[in-house]
Amino acid sequence: MTVSSAPGKVYLFGEHAVVYGEPAVPCAIERRARVTVESRDDDRLRVEARDLTLDGFTVEYSSGASDAPDVNVPTPLVEAAMGYVDGAVEQARDVADAPDAGFDMVVESDIPLGAGLGSSAAVVVAAIDAAARELDCDLTPEEVADRAYRVEHEVQDGQASRADTFCSAMGGAVRVEGDDCARIEDVPNLPLVVGYDGGAGDTGELVAGVRALRDEYAFAADTVEAIGDVVREGEDALAEDDVSAVGKLMNFDHGLLSALGVSSRSLDAMVWAAREAGALGAKLTGAGGGGCIVALDETPATETALSYTPGCESAFRAELDREGVRAE
Ligand SMILES: Nc1ncnc2c1ncn2[C@@H]1O[C@H](COP(=O)(O)OP(=O)(O)O)[C@@H](O)[C@H]1O
Ligand SMILES: C[C@@](O)(CCOP(=O)(O)O)CC(=O)O
Ligand SMILES: [Mg+2]
């Protein structure tokens, strides 16, 4: 039996624009997905996804068979999850040159699904690492990141950046621009606060929406480029330990993301609650549409304000996780 875990992340800057080659800076946070893998005697795959739940049911499915999931969970949710886990298993079979390897897998996660904290990347990264190790292949975090990117790219219909998967595999704060991926050492201490509206956004659909706007209007393409400019300024602010400039630039980034149509009423409400509470900056994180915002505040004021904000289901402090994928 082999167990691996990998962290989720927040974006300080640059989501969406990173899909078109602009830079982005995600930061891994101390919330993890854990995948347990055990080899089977046959070539089948049985997956228990304990967090893919409605009303506390556990979903189990087998791939390659016509078995329907055993509870009434929306089919697209199960299909997407199967896409990620099947993709991860294919990568491990490829690494080990074992096309007929079968597995029993259990997926557990502290990362809310579809909320912009990178649950998909964390699951894929942990699953590839665990399944490859179960087949006696040790991959470097960089190799896991590359293979996980291929899976996300496929599940997101050919529209994905390397940002989430690289960040989850490596841990810490990272910078991604096209195929260039690097860790950022010496990031200042960032007082991250997350607000979660209890909802989710469909990453594939939101990315497709931005692409359509960008194709239709030159000013939408300019907006994507402007996000790139914000990120470059943000990197300078990080290098200078200027946390209040980082916050100001996060605010600007949120405005541009909102112009691209990926915010929502509850995300905006949480962003404004954080700003009014004195946060240095606040923005949505990830694909948007619903899910999480990230704010910077070293005082408890933002967390308290969010907990009283209608539309905010929970608020918590998030610590930077310097460790990426790891064996458990
Ligand atoms: N614990 C989990 N078990 C199974 N699948 C998961 C789990 N967490 C995430 N996923 C998969 O990832 C999808 C969410 O990914 P995505 O839309 O990219 O949002 P995010 O990465 O921001 O959480 C889920 O719909 C599901 O397919
Ligand atoms: C919108 C995007 O930039 C980030 C998506 O993040 P998440 O899956 O919502 O956590 C897409 C991508 O980079 O592949
Ligand atoms: Mg994702």
mmCIF file of C-alpha atoms and ligand atoms in Angstrom:
data_model
loop_
_atom_site.group_PDB
_atom_site.id
_atom_site.type_symbol
_atom_site.label_atom_id
_atom_site.label_comp_id
_atom_site.label_asym_id
_atom_site.label_seq_id
_atom_site.Cartn_x
_atom_site.Cartn_y
_atom_site.Cartn_z
ATOM 1 C CA MET A 1 0.000 0.000 0.000
ATOM 2 C CA THR A 2 1.328 3.441 -0.920
ATOM 3 C CA VAL A 3 0.082 6.839 0.241
ATOM 4 C CA SER A 4 1.004 10.255 -1.178
ATOM 5 C CA SER A 5 -0.331 13.722 -0.455
ATOM 6 C CA ALA A 6 -0.116 17.055 -2.252
ATOM 7 C CA PRO A 7 -1.222 20.585 -1.289
ATOM 8 C CA GLY A 8 -3.841 22.936 -2.680
ATOM 9 C CA LYS A 9 -2.998 26.546 -3.498
ATOM 10 C CA VAL A 10 -4.190 30.120 -3.748
ATOM 11 C CA TYR A 11 -3.283 32.457 -6.580
ATOM 12 C CA LEU A 12 -1.619 35.682 -5.432
ATOM 13 C CA PHE A 13 -1.851 36.832 -9.052
ATOM 14 C CA GLY A 14 -2.346 35.741 -12.618
ATOM 15 C CA GLU A 15 -5.009 33.012 -12.923
ATOM 16 C CA HIS A 16 -6.736 32.868 -16.330
ATOM 17 C CA ALA A 17 -4.115 35.101 -17.982
ATOM 18 C CA VAL A 18 -1.562 32.312 -17.333
ATOM 19 C CA VAL A 19 -3.487 30.118 -19.792
ATOM 20 C CA TYR A 20 -2.421 32.594 -22.557
ATOM 21 C CA GLY A 21 1.257 32.763 -21.640
ATOM 22 C CA GLU A 22 1.227 35.565 -19.052
ATOM 23 C CA PRO A 23 3.045 34.847 -15.761
ATOM 24 C CA ALA A 24 1.209 33.791 -12.588
ATOM 25 C CA VAL A 25 2.177 33.337 -8.932
ATOM 26 C CA PRO A 26 0.323 30.619 -7.019
ATOM 27 C CA CYS A 27 1.238 29.674 -3.414
ATOM 28 C CA ALA A 28 0.756 26.198 -1.945
ATOM 29 C CA ILE A 29 -1.318 26.150 1.255
ATOM 30 C CA GLU A 30 -1.468 23.694 4.134
ATOM 31 C CA ARG A 31 -4.546 21.817 2.922
ATOM 32 C CA ARG A 32 -3.916 18.504 1.218
ATOM 33 C CA ALA A 33 -5.370 15.758 -0.915
ATOM 34 C CA ARG A 34 -4.234 12.233 0.059
ATOM 35 C CA VAL A 35 -4.350 9.242 -2.265
ATOM 36 C CA THR A 36 -3.906 5.647 -1.085
ATOM 37 C CA VAL A 37 -3.055 3.071 -3.743
ATOM 38 C CA GLU A 38 -2.916 -0.700 -3.553
ATOM 39 C CA SER A 39 -2.073 -2.953 -6.520
ATOM 40 C CA ARG A 40 -4.700 -5.457 -7.658
ATOM 41 C CA ASP A 41 -4.278 -8.890 -9.220
ATOM 42 C CA ASP A 42 -6.247 -7.807 -12.308
ATOM 43 C CA ASP A 43 -6.166 -4.731 -14.552
ATOM 44 C CA ARG A 44 -9.189 -3.013 -13.011
ATOM 45 C CA LEU A 45 -9.365 0.262 -11.156
ATOM 46 C CA ARG A 46 -11.607 0.756 -8.154
ATOM 47 C CA VAL A 47 -11.792 4.267 -6.738
ATOM 48 C CA GLU A 48 -13.328 5.389 -3.499
ATOM 49 C CA ALA A 49 -13.678 9.165 -3.582
ATOM 50 C CA ARG A 50 -14.780 9.957 -0.033
ATOM 51 C CA ASP A 51 -15.201 13.692 -0.591
ATOM 52 C CA LEU A 52 -17.245 13.492 -3.770
ATOM 53 C CA THR A 53 -20.303 13.567 -1.664
ATOM 54 C CA LEU A 54 -23.791 14.838 -1.494
ATOM 55 C CA ASP A 55 -25.337 14.616 1.944
ATOM 56 C CA GLY A 56 -22.492 12.551 3.301
ATOM 57 C CA PHE A 57 -22.647 9.601 0.910
ATOM 58 C CA THR A 58 -19.466 8.044 -0.376
ATOM 59 C CA VAL A 59 -19.122 7.548 -4.085
ATOM 60 C CA GLU A 60 -17.437 4.459 -5.448
ATOM 61 C CA TYR A 61 -16.882 3.723 -9.078
ATOM 62 C CA SER A 62 -14.895 1.328 -11.217
ATOM 63 C CA SER A 63 -13.404 2.465 -14.463
ATOM 64 C CA GLY A 64 -13.543 0.498 -17.682
ATOM 65 C CA ALA A 65 -16.847 -1.031 -16.655
ATOM 66 C CA SER A 66 -20.406 0.090 -17.042
ATOM 67 C CA ASP A 67 -20.897 0.274 -13.252
ATOM 68 C CA ALA A 68 -22.924 3.313 -12.310
ATOM 69 C CA PRO A 69 -21.886 5.151 -9.158
ATOM 70 C CA ASP A 70 -23.742 3.849 -6.148
ATOM 71 C CA VAL A 71 -25.425 7.108 -5.177
ATOM 72 C CA ASN A 72 -27.151 9.879 -6.979
ATOM 73 C CA VAL A 73 -24.273 12.279 -7.504
ATOM 74 C CA PRO A 74 -24.429 14.513 -10.605
ATOM 75 C CA THR A 75 -22.884 12.544 -13.482
ATOM 76 C CA PRO A 76 -20.586 15.377 -14.683
ATOM 77 C CA LEU A 77 -18.984 15.485 -11.219
ATOM 78 C CA VAL A 78 -18.248 11.761 -11.289
ATOM 79 C CA GLU A 79 -17.112 11.897 -14.918
ATOM 80 C CA ALA A 80 -14.684 14.706 -14.192
ATOM 81 C CA ALA A 81 -13.302 12.918 -11.133
ATOM 82 C CA MET A 82 -12.891 9.714 -13.136
ATOM 83 C CA GLY A 83 -11.085 11.737 -15.796
ATOM 84 C CA TYR A 84 -8.538 12.982 -13.259
ATOM 85 C CA VAL A 85 -7.962 9.636 -11.552
ATOM 86 C CA ASP A 86 -7.947 7.595 -14.783
ATOM 87 C CA GLY A 87 -5.520 10.107 -16.288
ATOM 88 C CA ALA A 88 -3.231 9.816 -13.262
ATOM 89 C CA VAL A 89 -3.295 6.000 -13.442
ATOM 90 C CA GLU A 90 -2.472 6.103 -17.173
ATOM 91 C CA GLN A 91 0.576 8.258 -16.363
ATOM 92 C CA ALA A 92 1.764 5.803 -13.688
ATOM 93 C CA ARG A 93 1.265 2.815 -16.018
ATOM 94 C CA ASP A 94 3.279 4.672 -18.648
ATOM 95 C CA VAL A 95 6.136 5.482 -16.245
ATOM 96 C CA ALA A 96 6.368 1.875 -15.059
ATOM 97 C CA ASP A 97 5.743 0.394 -18.506
ATOM 98 C CA ALA A 98 2.946 -1.607 -16.906
ATOM 99 C CA PRO A 99 -0.112 -1.020 -19.120
ATOM 100 C CA ASP A 100 -2.150 -3.686 -17.325
ATOM 101 C CA ALA A 101 -1.545 -2.550 -13.739
ATOM 102 C CA GLY A 102 -4.772 -2.445 -11.721
ATOM 103 C CA PHE A 103 -5.339 -0.551 -8.476
ATOM 104 C CA ASP A 104 -7.661 0.026 -5.560
ATOM 105 C CA MET A 105 -7.498 3.730 -4.742
ATOM 106 C CA VAL A 106 -8.892 5.921 -1.993
ATOM 107 C CA VAL A 107 -8.999 9.699 -2.499
ATOM 108 C CA GLU A 108 -9.432 11.960 0.539
ATOM 109 C CA SER A 109 -9.020 15.703 0.646
ATOM 110 C CA ASP A 110 -9.175 18.773 2.912
ATOM 111 C CA ILE A 111 -9.507 21.001 -0.157
ATOM 112 C CA PRO A 112 -13.021 22.115 -1.142
ATOM 113 C CA LEU A 113 -13.907 20.932 -4.659
ATOM 114 C CA GLY A 114 -14.066 23.349 -7.569
ATOM 115 C CA ALA A 115 -13.521 26.351 -5.283
ATOM 116 C CA GLY A 116 -10.296 27.755 -6.723
ATOM 117 C CA LEU A 117 -7.957 26.092 -4.218
ATOM 118 C CA GLY A 118 -6.617 23.610 -6.754
ATOM 119 C CA SER A 119 -8.260 20.398 -5.545
ATOM 120 C CA SER A 120 -8.006 18.889 -9.028
ATOM 121 C CA ALA A 121 -4.253 19.458 -9.278
ATOM 122 C CA ALA A 122 -3.633 18.145 -5.739
ATOM 123 C CA VAL A 123 -5.596 14.943 -6.454
ATOM 124 C CA VAL A 124 -3.812 14.317 -9.760
ATOM 125 C CA VAL A 125 -0.350 15.050 -8.344
ATOM 126 C CA ALA A 126 -0.862 12.800 -5.287
ATOM 127 C CA ALA A 127 -2.427 10.034 -7.417
ATOM 128 C CA ILE A 128 0.425 9.960 -9.952
ATOM 129 C CA ASP A 129 3.048 9.924 -7.198
ATOM 130 C CA ALA A 130 1.346 7.171 -5.191
ATOM 131 C CA ALA A 131 0.506 4.939 -8.176
ATOM 132 C CA ALA A 132 4.026 5.289 -9.638
ATOM 133 C CA ARG A 133 5.626 4.438 -6.264
ATOM 134 C CA GLU A 134 3.271 1.474 -5.882
ATOM 135 C CA LEU A 135 4.833 0.247 -9.165
ATOM 136 C CA ASP A 136 8.333 0.876 -7.709
ATOM 137 C CA CYS A 137 8.982 4.039 -9.727
ATOM 138 C CA ASP A 138 10.154 7.139 -7.889
ATOM 139 C CA LEU A 139 9.472 10.312 -9.842
ATOM 140 C CA THR A 140 10.982 13.718 -9.082
ATOM 141 C CA PRO A 141 8.420 16.398 -8.158
ATOM 142 C CA GLU A 142 9.186 18.052 -11.519
ATOM 143 C CA GLU A 143 8.304 14.818 -13.363
ATOM 144 C CA VAL A 144 5.104 14.449 -11.351
ATOM 145 C CA ALA A 145 4.239 18.089 -12.179
ATOM 146 C CA ASP A 146 4.749 17.568 -15.896
ATOM 147 C CA ARG A 147 2.638 14.425 -16.017
ATOM 148 C CA ALA A 148 -0.080 15.992 -13.845
ATOM 149 C CA TYR A 149 -0.202 18.969 -16.210
ATOM 150 C CA ARG A 150 -0.895 16.619 -19.133
ATOM 151 C CA VAL A 151 -3.852 15.168 -17.215
ATOM 152 C CA GLU A 152 -5.318 18.595 -16.276
ATOM 153 C CA HIS A 153 -4.828 19.746 -19.867
ATOM 154 C CA GLU A 154 -6.825 16.809 -21.130
ATOM 155 C CA VAL A 155 -9.655 17.056 -18.565
ATOM 156 C CA GLN A 156 -9.944 20.854 -19.069
ATOM 157 C CA ASP A 157 -10.452 20.278 -22.830
ATOM 158 C CA GLY A 158 -6.990 21.357 -23.865
ATOM 159 C CA GLN A 159 -7.052 24.635 -21.935
ATOM 160 C CA ALA A 160 -4.853 24.530 -18.856
ATOM 161 C CA SER A 161 -1.686 26.123 -17.569
ATOM 162 C CA ARG A 162 1.105 24.396 -15.679
ATOM 163 C CA ALA A 163 0.528 26.664 -12.669
ATOM 164 C CA ASP A 164 -1.692 24.562 -10.385
ATOM 165 C CA THR A 165 0.050 21.240 -10.973
ATOM 166 C CA PHE A 166 3.590 22.691 -10.676
ATOM 167 C CA CYS A 167 2.667 24.516 -7.458
ATOM 168 C CA SER A 168 1.071 21.423 -5.914
ATOM 169 C CA ALA A 169 4.014 19.188 -6.845
ATOM 170 C CA MET A 170 6.760 21.610 -5.695
ATOM 171 C CA GLY A 171 5.106 23.437 -2.794
ATOM 172 C CA GLY A 172 5.908 27.006 -1.731
ATOM 173 C CA ALA A 173 5.321 30.026 -3.944
ATOM 174 C CA VAL A 174 6.021 29.469 -7.627
ATOM 175 C CA ARG A 175 6.088 31.461 -10.843
ATOM 176 C CA VAL A 176 4.803 29.953 -14.060
ATOM 177 C CA GLU A 177 4.981 31.526 -17.508
ATOM 178 C CA GLY A 178 4.185 29.198 -20.391
ATOM 179 C CA ASP A 179 6.464 26.169 -19.991
ATOM 180 C CA ASP A 180 8.839 28.027 -17.633
ATOM 181 C CA CYS A 181 8.177 27.002 -14.058
ATOM 182 C CA ALA A 182 10.273 27.939 -11.017
ATOM 183 C CA ARG A 183 9.990 28.168 -7.262
ATOM 184 C CA ILE A 184 10.224 31.648 -5.743
ATOM 185 C CA GLU A 185 12.561 31.454 -2.762
ATOM 186 C CA ASP A 186 12.468 34.060 0.036
ATOM 187 C CA VAL A 187 8.825 35.074 -0.234
ATOM 188 C CA PRO A 188 7.826 37.442 2.557
ATOM 189 C CA ASN A 189 5.573 36.106 5.286
ATOM 190 C CA LEU A 190 2.090 36.515 3.779
ATOM 191 C CA PRO A 191 -0.873 36.671 6.191
ATOM 192 C CA LEU A 192 -3.300 34.757 3.927
ATOM 193 C CA VAL A 193 -6.991 34.594 4.802
ATOM 194 C CA VAL A 194 -9.434 32.542 2.715
ATOM 195 C CA GLY A 195 -13.195 33.113 2.442
ATOM 196 C CA TYR A 196 -15.313 30.313 0.970
ATOM 197 C CA ASP A 197 -18.890 30.773 -0.270
ATOM 198 C CA GLY A 198 -19.612 27.024 -0.171
ATOM 199 C CA GLY A 199 -20.018 26.964 -3.945
ATOM 200 C CA ALA A 200 -17.943 26.009 -6.954
ATOM 201 C CA GLY A 201 -17.195 27.157 -10.473
ATOM 202 C CA ASP A 202 -16.713 25.009 -13.547
ATOM 203 C CA THR A 203 -13.070 25.618 -14.468
ATOM 204 C CA GLY A 204 -13.384 24.416 -18.080
ATOM 205 C CA GLU A 205 -16.444 26.597 -18.716
ATOM 206 C CA LEU A 206 -14.931 29.703 -17.082
ATOM 207 C CA VAL A 207 -11.690 29.338 -19.053
ATOM 208 C CA ALA A 208 -13.721 28.928 -22.256
ATOM 209 C CA GLY A 209 -15.705 32.095 -21.390
ATOM 210 C CA VAL A 210 -12.535 34.173 -21.039
ATOM 211 C CA ARG A 211 -11.203 32.743 -24.297
ATOM 212 C CA ALA A 212 -14.423 33.730 -26.102
ATOM 213 C CA LEU A 213 -14.275 37.314 -24.742
ATOM 214 C CA ARG A 214 -10.635 37.562 -25.703
ATOM 215 C CA ASP A 215 -11.435 36.415 -29.252
ATOM 216 C CA GLU A 216 -14.359 38.826 -29.538
ATOM 217 C CA TYR A 217 -12.890 42.049 -28.139
ATOM 218 C CA ALA A 218 -9.414 43.518 -28.447
ATOM 219 C CA PHE A 219 -9.924 45.202 -25.061
ATOM 220 C CA ALA A 220 -10.541 41.813 -23.435
ATOM 221 C CA ALA A 221 -7.230 40.599 -24.893
ATOM 222 C CA ASP A 222 -5.674 43.818 -23.512
ATOM 223 C CA THR A 223 -7.223 43.017 -20.107
ATOM 224 C CA VAL A 224 -5.488 39.625 -20.129
ATOM 225 C CA GLU A 225 -2.194 41.377 -20.944
ATOM 226 C CA ALA A 226 -2.847 43.926 -18.202
ATOM 227 C CA ILE A 227 -3.111 41.039 -15.730
ATOM 228 C CA GLY A 228 0.382 40.024 -16.898
ATOM 229 C CA ASP A 229 1.604 43.567 -16.090
ATOM 230 C CA VAL A 230 0.032 43.355 -12.622
ATOM 231 C CA VAL A 231 1.800 40.035 -12.029
ATOM 232 C CA ARG A 232 5.204 41.454 -13.043
ATOM 233 C CA GLU A 233 4.702 44.392 -10.632
ATOM 234 C CA GLY A 234 3.555 41.886 -8.012
ATOM 235 C CA GLU A 235 6.748 39.880 -8.406
ATOM 236 C CA ASP A 236 8.785 43.047 -7.796
ATOM 237 C CA ALA A 237 6.692 43.792 -4.696
ATOM 238 C CA LEU A 238 7.342 40.252 -3.403
ATOM 239 C CA ALA A 239 11.077 40.594 -4.068
ATOM 240 C CA GLU A 240 11.072 43.882 -2.097
ATOM 241 C CA ASP A 241 9.058 42.357 0.800
ATOM 242 C CA ASP A 242 6.468 45.084 0.182
ATOM 243 C CA VAL A 243 3.361 43.258 1.436
ATOM 244 C CA SER A 244 1.106 46.315 1.191
ATOM 245 C CA ALA A 245 2.002 46.735 -2.513
ATOM 246 C CA VAL A 246 1.244 43.013 -2.977
ATOM 247 C CA GLY A 247 -2.226 43.692 -1.515
ATOM 248 C CA LYS A 248 -2.833 46.711 -3.756
ATOM 249 C CA LEU A 249 -1.926 44.663 -6.824
ATOM 250 C CA MET A 250 -4.205 41.801 -5.703
ATOM 251 C CA ASN A 251 -7.061 44.334 -5.624
ATOM 252 C CA PHE A 252 -6.226 45.449 -9.151
ATOM 253 C CA ASP A 253 -6.056 41.844 -10.355
ATOM 254 C CA HIS A 254 -9.514 41.161 -8.922
ATOM 255 C CA GLY A 255 -10.922 44.145 -10.851
ATOM 256 C CA LEU A 256 -9.494 42.830 -14.113
ATOM 257 C CA LEU A 257 -10.768 39.281 -13.429
ATOM 258 C CA SER A 258 -14.170 40.767 -12.669
ATOM 259 C CA ALA A 259 -14.104 42.621 -16.009
ATOM 260 C CA LEU A 260 -13.441 39.254 -17.670
ATOM 261 C CA GLY A 261 -16.657 37.959 -16.113
ATOM 262 C CA VAL A 262 -15.267 35.368 -13.714
ATOM 263 C CA SER A 263 -16.279 36.908 -10.381
ATOM 264 C CA SER A 264 -19.696 36.466 -8.773
ATOM 265 C CA ARG A 265 -21.915 38.281 -6.304
ATOM 266 C CA SER A 266 -20.704 36.219 -3.343
ATOM 267 C CA LEU A 267 -17.035 36.482 -4.351
ATOM 268 C CA ASP A 268 -17.415 40.272 -4.693
ATOM 269 C CA ALA A 269 -19.249 40.456 -1.351
ATOM 270 C CA MET A 270 -16.392 38.599 0.382
ATOM 271 C CA VAL A 271 -13.744 40.728 -1.377
ATOM 272 C CA TRP A 272 -15.459 43.934 -0.192
ATOM 273 C CA ALA A 273 -15.995 42.601 3.336
ATOM 274 C CA ALA A 274 -12.259 41.868 3.531
ATOM 275 C CA ARG A 275 -11.266 45.283 2.193
ATOM 276 C CA GLU A 276 -13.645 47.096 4.554
ATOM 277 C CA ALA A 277 -12.213 45.098 7.455
ATOM 278 C CA GLY A 278 -8.792 46.495 6.632
ATOM 279 C CA ALA A 279 -7.244 43.738 4.523
ATOM 280 C CA LEU A 280 -4.223 44.910 2.513
ATOM 281 C CA GLY A 281 -5.822 43.344 -0.555
ATOM 282 C CA ALA A 282 -8.421 40.775 -1.609
ATOM 283 C CA LYS A 283 -9.221 38.879 -4.788
ATOM 284 C CA LEU A 284 -10.903 35.761 -6.049
ATOM 285 C CA THR A 285 -8.593 32.767 -6.441
ATOM 286 C CA GLY A 286 -8.575 30.207 -9.232
ATOM 287 C CA ALA A 287 -11.152 29.932 -11.959
ATOM 288 C CA GLY A 288 -13.832 31.925 -10.090
ATOM 289 C CA GLY A 289 -17.580 31.770 -10.698
ATOM 290 C CA GLY A 290 -17.958 30.831 -7.014
ATOM 291 C CA GLY A 291 -15.722 29.313 -4.373
ATOM 292 C CA CYS A 292 -12.941 31.194 -2.612
ATOM 293 C CA ILE A 293 -11.327 34.569 -2.221
ATOM 294 C CA VAL A 294 -7.897 35.210 -0.742
ATOM 295 C CA ALA A 295 -7.074 38.282 1.331
ATOM 296 C CA LEU A 296 -4.015 39.581 3.186
ATOM 297 C CA ASP A 297 -4.529 40.569 6.799
ATOM 298 C CA GLU A 298 -2.291 39.873 9.781
ATOM 299 C CA THR A 299 -5.045 40.922 12.216
ATOM 300 C CA PRO A 300 -8.118 38.744 12.919
ATOM 301 C CA ALA A 301 -10.411 41.480 11.467
ATOM 302 C CA THR A 302 -10.859 40.004 7.971
ATOM 303 C CA GLU A 303 -11.589 36.497 9.222
ATOM 304 C CA THR A 304 -14.167 37.902 11.656
ATOM 305 C CA ALA A 305 -15.776 40.167 9.037
ATOM 306 C CA LEU A 306 -15.997 37.276 6.563
ATOM 307 C CA SER A 307 -17.635 35.021 9.130
ATOM 308 C CA TYR A 308 -20.458 37.596 9.407
ATOM 309 C CA THR A 309 -20.744 38.179 5.643
ATOM 310 C CA PRO A 310 -23.902 36.778 4.056
ATOM 311 C CA GLY A 311 -22.767 34.427 1.322
ATOM 312 C CA CYS A 312 -19.579 33.406 3.134
ATOM 313 C CA GLU A 313 -19.836 29.851 4.454
ATOM 314 C CA SER A 314 -16.444 29.686 6.144
ATOM 315 C CA ALA A 315 -13.296 31.722 6.607
ATOM 316 C CA PHE A 316 -9.886 30.465 7.652
ATOM 317 C CA ARG A 317 -6.262 31.435 7.810
ATOM 318 C CA ALA A 318 -4.076 29.642 5.248
ATOM 319 C CA GLU A 319 -0.387 28.975 5.895
ATOM 320 C CA LEU A 320 2.080 28.747 3.041
ATOM 321 C CA ASP A 321 3.044 25.074 2.613
ATOM 322 C CA ARG A 322 6.706 24.850 1.633
ATOM 323 C CA GLU A 323 6.410 21.154 0.946
ATOM 324 C CA GLY A 324 4.856 19.836 -2.271
ATOM 325 C CA VAL A 325 4.003 16.234 -3.060
ATOM 326 C CA ARG A 326 5.226 13.800 -0.400
ATOM 327 C CA ALA A 327 5.065 10.183 0.627
ATOM 328 C CA GLU A 328 2.913 9.671 3.713
HETATM 329 N N1 LIG B 1 -11.455 14.704 -3.149
HETATM 330 C C1 LIG B 1 -11.707 14.492 -4.453
HETATM 331 N N2 LIG B 1 -12.072 13.272 -4.911
HETATM 332 C C2 LIG B 1 -12.302 13.079 -6.215
HETATM 333 N N3 LIG B 1 -12.217 14.044 -7.152
HETATM 334 C C3 LIG B 1 -11.859 15.255 -6.766
HETATM 335 C C4 LIG B 1 -11.584 15.554 -5.399
HETATM 336 N N4 LIG B 1 -11.257 16.859 -5.287
HETATM 337 C C5 LIG B 1 -11.334 17.360 -6.551
HETATM 338 N N5 LIG B 1 -11.691 16.420 -7.437
HETATM 339 C C6 LIG B 1 -11.915 16.624 -8.871
HETATM 340 O O1 LIG B 1 -11.533 17.951 -9.209
HETATM 341 C C7 LIG B 1 -12.674 18.709 -9.673
HETATM 342 C C8 LIG B 1 -12.556 20.165 -9.263
HETATM 343 O O2 LIG B 1 -11.511 20.747 -10.010
HETATM 344 P P1 LIG B 1 -11.584 22.232 -10.566
HETATM 345 O O3 LIG B 1 -12.900 22.474 -11.229
HETATM 346 O O4 LIG B 1 -10.353 22.436 -11.365
HETATM 347 O O5 LIG B 1 -11.555 23.129 -9.258
HETATM 348 P P2 LIG B 1 -10.399 23.284 -8.171
HETATM 349 O O6 LIG B 1 -9.178 22.677 -8.753
HETATM 350 O O7 LIG B 1 -10.285 24.759 -7.975
HETATM 351 O O8 LIG B 1 -10.864 22.638 -6.914
HETATM 352 C C9 LIG B 1 -13.849 17.997 -9.050
HETATM 353 O O9 LIG B 1 -15.043 18.233 -9.774
HETATM 354 C C10 LIG B 1 -13.403 16.546 -9.152
HETATM 355 O O10 LIG B 1 -13.560 16.068 -10.469
HETATM 356 C C1 LIG B 2 -8.229 29.536 -14.433
HETATM 357 C C2 LIG B 2 -6.894 28.823 -14.244
HETATM 358 O O1 LIG B 2 -5.844 29.759 -14.516
HETATM 359 C C3 LIG B 2 -6.715 28.333 -12.798
HETATM 360 C C4 LIG B 2 -7.759 27.364 -12.324
HETATM 361 O O2 LIG B 2 -7.587 27.066 -10.941
HETATM 362 P P1 LIG B 2 -8.635 26.164 -10.143
HETATM 363 O O3 LIG B 2 -8.700 24.848 -10.843
HETATM 364 O O4 LIG B 2 -9.940 26.891 -10.171
HETATM 365 O O5 LIG B 2 -8.073 26.035 -8.771
HETATM 366 C C5 LIG B 2 -6.812 27.676 -15.251
HETATM 367 C C6 LIG B 2 -5.422 27.091 -15.437
HETATM 368 O O6 LIG B 2 -4.423 27.760 -15.138
HETATM 369 O O7 LIG B 2 -5.334 25.959 -15.934
HETATM 370 MG MG MG B 3 -8.481 22.832 -10.755
#
